[in-house]
C-alpha positions as a printed NumPy array, in Angstrom:
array([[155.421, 171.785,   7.824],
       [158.378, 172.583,   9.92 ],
       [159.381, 176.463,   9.243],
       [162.401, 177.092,   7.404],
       [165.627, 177.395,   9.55 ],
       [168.815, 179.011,   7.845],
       [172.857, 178.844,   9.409],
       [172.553, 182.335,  10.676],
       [172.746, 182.667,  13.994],
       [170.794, 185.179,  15.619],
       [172.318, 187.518,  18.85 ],
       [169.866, 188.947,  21.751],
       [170.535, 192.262,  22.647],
       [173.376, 192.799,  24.605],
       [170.856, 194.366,  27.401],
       [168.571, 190.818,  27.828],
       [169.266, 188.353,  29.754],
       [169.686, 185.391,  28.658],
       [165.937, 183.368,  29.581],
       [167.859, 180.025,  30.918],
       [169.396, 181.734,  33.833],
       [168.063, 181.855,  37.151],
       [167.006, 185.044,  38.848],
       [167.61 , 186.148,  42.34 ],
       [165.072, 187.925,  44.313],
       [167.628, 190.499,  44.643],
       [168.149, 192.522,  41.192],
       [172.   , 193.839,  41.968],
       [173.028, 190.01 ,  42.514],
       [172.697, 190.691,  38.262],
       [175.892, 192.776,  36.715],
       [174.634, 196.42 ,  35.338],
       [177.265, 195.622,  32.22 ],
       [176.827, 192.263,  31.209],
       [174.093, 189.657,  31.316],
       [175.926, 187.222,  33.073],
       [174.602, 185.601,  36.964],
       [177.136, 186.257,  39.566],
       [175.935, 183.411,  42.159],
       [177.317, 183.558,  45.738],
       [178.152, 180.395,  45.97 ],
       [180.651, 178.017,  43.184],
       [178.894, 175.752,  41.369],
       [179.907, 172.179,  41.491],
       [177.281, 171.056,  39.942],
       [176.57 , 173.589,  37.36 ],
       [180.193, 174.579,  36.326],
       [179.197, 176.856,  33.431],
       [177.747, 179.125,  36.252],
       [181.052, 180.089,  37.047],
       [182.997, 183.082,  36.305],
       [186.611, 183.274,  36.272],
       [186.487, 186.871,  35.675],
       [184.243, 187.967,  38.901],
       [185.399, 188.341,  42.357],
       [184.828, 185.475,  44.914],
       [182.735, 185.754,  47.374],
       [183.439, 183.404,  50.414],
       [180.444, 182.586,  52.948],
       [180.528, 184.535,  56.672],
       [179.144, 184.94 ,  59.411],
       [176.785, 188.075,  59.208],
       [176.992, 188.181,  62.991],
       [180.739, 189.088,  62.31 ],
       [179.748, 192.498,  59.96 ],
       [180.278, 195.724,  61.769],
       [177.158, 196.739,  60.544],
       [175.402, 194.365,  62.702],
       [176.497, 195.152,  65.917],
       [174.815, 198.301,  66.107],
       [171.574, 196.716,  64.863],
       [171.787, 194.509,  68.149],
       [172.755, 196.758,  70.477],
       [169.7  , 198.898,  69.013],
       [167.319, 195.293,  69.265],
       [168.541, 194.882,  73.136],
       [168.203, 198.479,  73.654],
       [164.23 , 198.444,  72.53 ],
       [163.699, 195.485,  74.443],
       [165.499, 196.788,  78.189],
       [162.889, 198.532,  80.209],
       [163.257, 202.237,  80.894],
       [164.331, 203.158,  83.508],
       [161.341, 205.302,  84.323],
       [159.371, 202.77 ,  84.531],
       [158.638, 201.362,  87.994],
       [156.733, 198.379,  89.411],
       [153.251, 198.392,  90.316],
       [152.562, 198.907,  94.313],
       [151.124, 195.752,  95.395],
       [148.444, 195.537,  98.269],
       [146.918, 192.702,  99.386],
       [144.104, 192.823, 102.152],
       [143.135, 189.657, 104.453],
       [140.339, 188.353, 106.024],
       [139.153, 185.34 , 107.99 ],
       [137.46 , 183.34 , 105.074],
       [138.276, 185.727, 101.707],
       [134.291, 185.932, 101.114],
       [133.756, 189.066, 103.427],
       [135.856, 191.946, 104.047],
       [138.806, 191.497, 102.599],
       [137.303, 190.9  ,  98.865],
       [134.794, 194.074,  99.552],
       [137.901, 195.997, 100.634],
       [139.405, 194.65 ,  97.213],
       [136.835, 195.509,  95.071],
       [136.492, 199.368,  96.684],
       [140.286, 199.921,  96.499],
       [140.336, 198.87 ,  92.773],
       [137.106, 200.987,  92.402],
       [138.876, 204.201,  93.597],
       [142.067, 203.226,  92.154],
       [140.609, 203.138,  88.675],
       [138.876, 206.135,  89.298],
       [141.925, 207.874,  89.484],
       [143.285, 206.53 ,  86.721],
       [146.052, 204.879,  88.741],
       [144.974, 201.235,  88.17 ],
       [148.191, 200.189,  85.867],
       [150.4  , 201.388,  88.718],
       [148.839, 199.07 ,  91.634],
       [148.673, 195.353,  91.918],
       [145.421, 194.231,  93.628],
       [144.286, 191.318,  96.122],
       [142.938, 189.468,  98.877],
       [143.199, 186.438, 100.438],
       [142.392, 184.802, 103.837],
       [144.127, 183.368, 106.895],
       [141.771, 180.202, 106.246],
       [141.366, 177.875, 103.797],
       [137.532, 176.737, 104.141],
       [136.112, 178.715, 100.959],
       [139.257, 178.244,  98.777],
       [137.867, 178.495,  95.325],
       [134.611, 179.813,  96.182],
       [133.415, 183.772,  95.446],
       [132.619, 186.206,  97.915],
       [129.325, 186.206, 100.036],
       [126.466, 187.229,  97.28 ],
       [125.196, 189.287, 100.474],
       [128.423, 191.535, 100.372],
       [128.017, 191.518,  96.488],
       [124.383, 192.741,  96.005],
       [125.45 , 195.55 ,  98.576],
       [128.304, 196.921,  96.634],
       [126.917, 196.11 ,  93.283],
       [124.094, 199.205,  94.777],
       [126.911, 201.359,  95.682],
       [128.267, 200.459,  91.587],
       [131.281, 198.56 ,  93.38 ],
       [131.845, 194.993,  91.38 ],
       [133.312, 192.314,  93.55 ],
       [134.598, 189.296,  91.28 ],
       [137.503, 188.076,  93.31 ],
       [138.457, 184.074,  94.231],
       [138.642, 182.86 ,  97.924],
       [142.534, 181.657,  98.104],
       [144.393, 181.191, 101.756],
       [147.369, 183.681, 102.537],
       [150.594, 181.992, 101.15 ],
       [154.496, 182.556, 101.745],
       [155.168, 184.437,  98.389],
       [152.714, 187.251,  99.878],
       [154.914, 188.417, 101.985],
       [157.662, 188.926,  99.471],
       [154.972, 190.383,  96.365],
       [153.44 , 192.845,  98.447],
       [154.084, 196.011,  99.58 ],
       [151.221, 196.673, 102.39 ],
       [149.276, 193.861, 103.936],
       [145.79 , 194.874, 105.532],
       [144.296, 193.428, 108.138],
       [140.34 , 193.451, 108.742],
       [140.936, 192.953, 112.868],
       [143.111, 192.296, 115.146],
       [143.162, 188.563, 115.403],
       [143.824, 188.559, 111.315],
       [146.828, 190.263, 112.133],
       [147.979, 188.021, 114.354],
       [147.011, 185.101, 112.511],
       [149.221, 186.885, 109.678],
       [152.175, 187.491, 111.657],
       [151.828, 184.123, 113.227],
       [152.039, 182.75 , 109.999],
       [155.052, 184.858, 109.23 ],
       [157.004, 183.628, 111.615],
       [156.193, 180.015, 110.741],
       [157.329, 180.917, 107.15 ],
       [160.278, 183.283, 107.071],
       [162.914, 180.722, 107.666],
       [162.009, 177.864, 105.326],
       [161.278, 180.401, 102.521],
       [163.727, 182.998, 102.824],
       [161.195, 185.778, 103.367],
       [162.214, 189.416, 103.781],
       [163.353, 189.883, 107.759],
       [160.937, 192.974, 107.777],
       [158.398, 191.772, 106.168],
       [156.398, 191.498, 109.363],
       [156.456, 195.614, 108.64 ],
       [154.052, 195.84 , 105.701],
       [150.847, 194.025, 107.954],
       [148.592, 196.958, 109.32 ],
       [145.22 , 196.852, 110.282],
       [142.674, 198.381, 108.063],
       [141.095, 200.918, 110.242],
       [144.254, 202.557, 111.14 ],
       [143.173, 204.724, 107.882],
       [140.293, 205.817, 108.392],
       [139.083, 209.333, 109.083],
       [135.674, 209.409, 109.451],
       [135.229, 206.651, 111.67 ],
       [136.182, 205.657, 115.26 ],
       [136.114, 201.749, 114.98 ],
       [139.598, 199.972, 115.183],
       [138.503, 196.791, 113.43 ],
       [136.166, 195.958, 110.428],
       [133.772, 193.691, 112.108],
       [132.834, 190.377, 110.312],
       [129.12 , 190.979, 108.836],
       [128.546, 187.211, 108.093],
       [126.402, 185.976, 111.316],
       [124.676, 189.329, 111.   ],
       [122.011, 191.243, 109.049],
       [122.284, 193.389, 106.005],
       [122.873, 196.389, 108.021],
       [126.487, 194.735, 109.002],
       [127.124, 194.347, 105.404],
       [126.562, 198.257, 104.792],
       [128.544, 199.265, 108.094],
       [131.752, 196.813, 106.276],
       [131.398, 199.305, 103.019],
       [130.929, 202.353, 105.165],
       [134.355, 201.652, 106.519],
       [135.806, 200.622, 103.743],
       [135.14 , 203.167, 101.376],
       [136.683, 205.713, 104.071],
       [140.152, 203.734, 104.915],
       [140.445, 202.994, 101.205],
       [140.606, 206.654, 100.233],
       [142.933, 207.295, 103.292],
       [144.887, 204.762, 102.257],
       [145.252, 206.002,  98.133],
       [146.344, 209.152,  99.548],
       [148.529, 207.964, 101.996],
       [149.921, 205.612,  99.32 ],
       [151.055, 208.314,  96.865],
       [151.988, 210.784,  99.404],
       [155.038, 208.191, 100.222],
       [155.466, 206.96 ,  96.565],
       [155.564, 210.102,  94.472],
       [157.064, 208.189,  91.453],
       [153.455, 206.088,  90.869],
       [152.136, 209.306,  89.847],
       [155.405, 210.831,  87.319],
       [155.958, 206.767,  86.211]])
């Protein structure tokens, strides 16, 4: 049996709101004094949404607020690098193949590098003035006898290329006839890819840091024994701490960056 239904009509609260109205996710898009849904937009479709009484509100750009302009100058501002910050000194050594000297010298630069703690502020490679063992790692020899002296050596064989001269700061050479080869190559490259003009100035030879020893090349141990393999480190490990120290000495920022 249907319940009984009489003509009265009953009120809600003046504080409800109505059940058949929308809600935004927002709660002040609702009036604090009546019960009545101020939309943002007019209503062509649903006319009784609209409110003669209420202020229109007309559709703009937010881009256009003066309150967002300092939100985007504070987004770009967050984003711009400081201007302590400085780019990593890059230092590339070369060999004949890349399977040698140059990757040993590599891997015992990056070794006393990260000792330091100074390994986010350099950039570290090698590469060689052939292409023959392009893809290949270095000698296992010359990795079993750093892996004793805790030294990891886990670099790629890749050829010298143009852009080296231009991402690099110092270029080492093992010997004499790498430097050549490198500077040869230079001036074979400098015109058709607008390389610095003094670029020629960051190739040095490798021994020209060291302290402890006499030699003015790093010979190449690959025809030889292991002993020629342990002579390579011996040189290494003394130019590559010359080198650190002579590195910093002329670049004070890499250690206040």
């Amino acid at each position: 049996m249907r319940p009984y239904l009489n003509n009265t009509t009953t009120r809600l609260p003046s504080s409800a709101t109505p059940p058949y109205l929308p809600f935004c996710h927002h709660s002040h898009f609702l009036s604090s004094k009546t019960s009545s849904f101020i939309p943002l937009f007019h209503s062509t479709k649903y006319p009784s949404l609209r409110n003669p009484k209420s202020p229109s509100y007309h559709l703009q750009n937010p881009t256009n607020s003066p309150a967002f302009k300092p939100l985007v100058k504070a987004s770009m501002a967050s984003s711009a690098p400081s201007a302590t910050e400085t780019k990593p000194f890059s230092v590339l050594f070369v060999c004949l193949g890349n399977i040698c000297r140059s990757p040993a010298a590599e891997g015992v630069f990056r070794d006393i590098v990260k000792k330091k703690g100074l390994d986010s502020k350099f950039n570290i490679d090698s590469a060689g003035t052939i292409n023959y063992h392009e893809g290949n790692l270095s000698d296992p020899r010359m990795r079993a006898a750093s892996k004793r002296r805790g030294i990891e050596i886990t670099s790629i064989s890749r050829p010298i290329r143009p852009s080296d001269f231009s991402d690099f700061d110092l270029i080492l050479a093992m010997d004499k006839q790498n430097r050549e080869d490198i500077l040869e190559a230079f001036s074979r490259w400098k015109s058709s890819n607008k390389l610095p003009a003094d670029a020629h100035k960051k190739v040095r030879l490798m021994c020209s840091y060291c302290k402890k020893h006499n030699e003015t090349e790093v010979p190449d141990p690959y025809y030889g024994g292991p002993q020629g393999f342990e002579k390579v480190l011996d040189l290494l490990e003394d130019a590559c701490d010359s080198l650190l120290d002579n590195i910093l000495a002329e670049n004070t920022n890499i250690h206040s960056s």
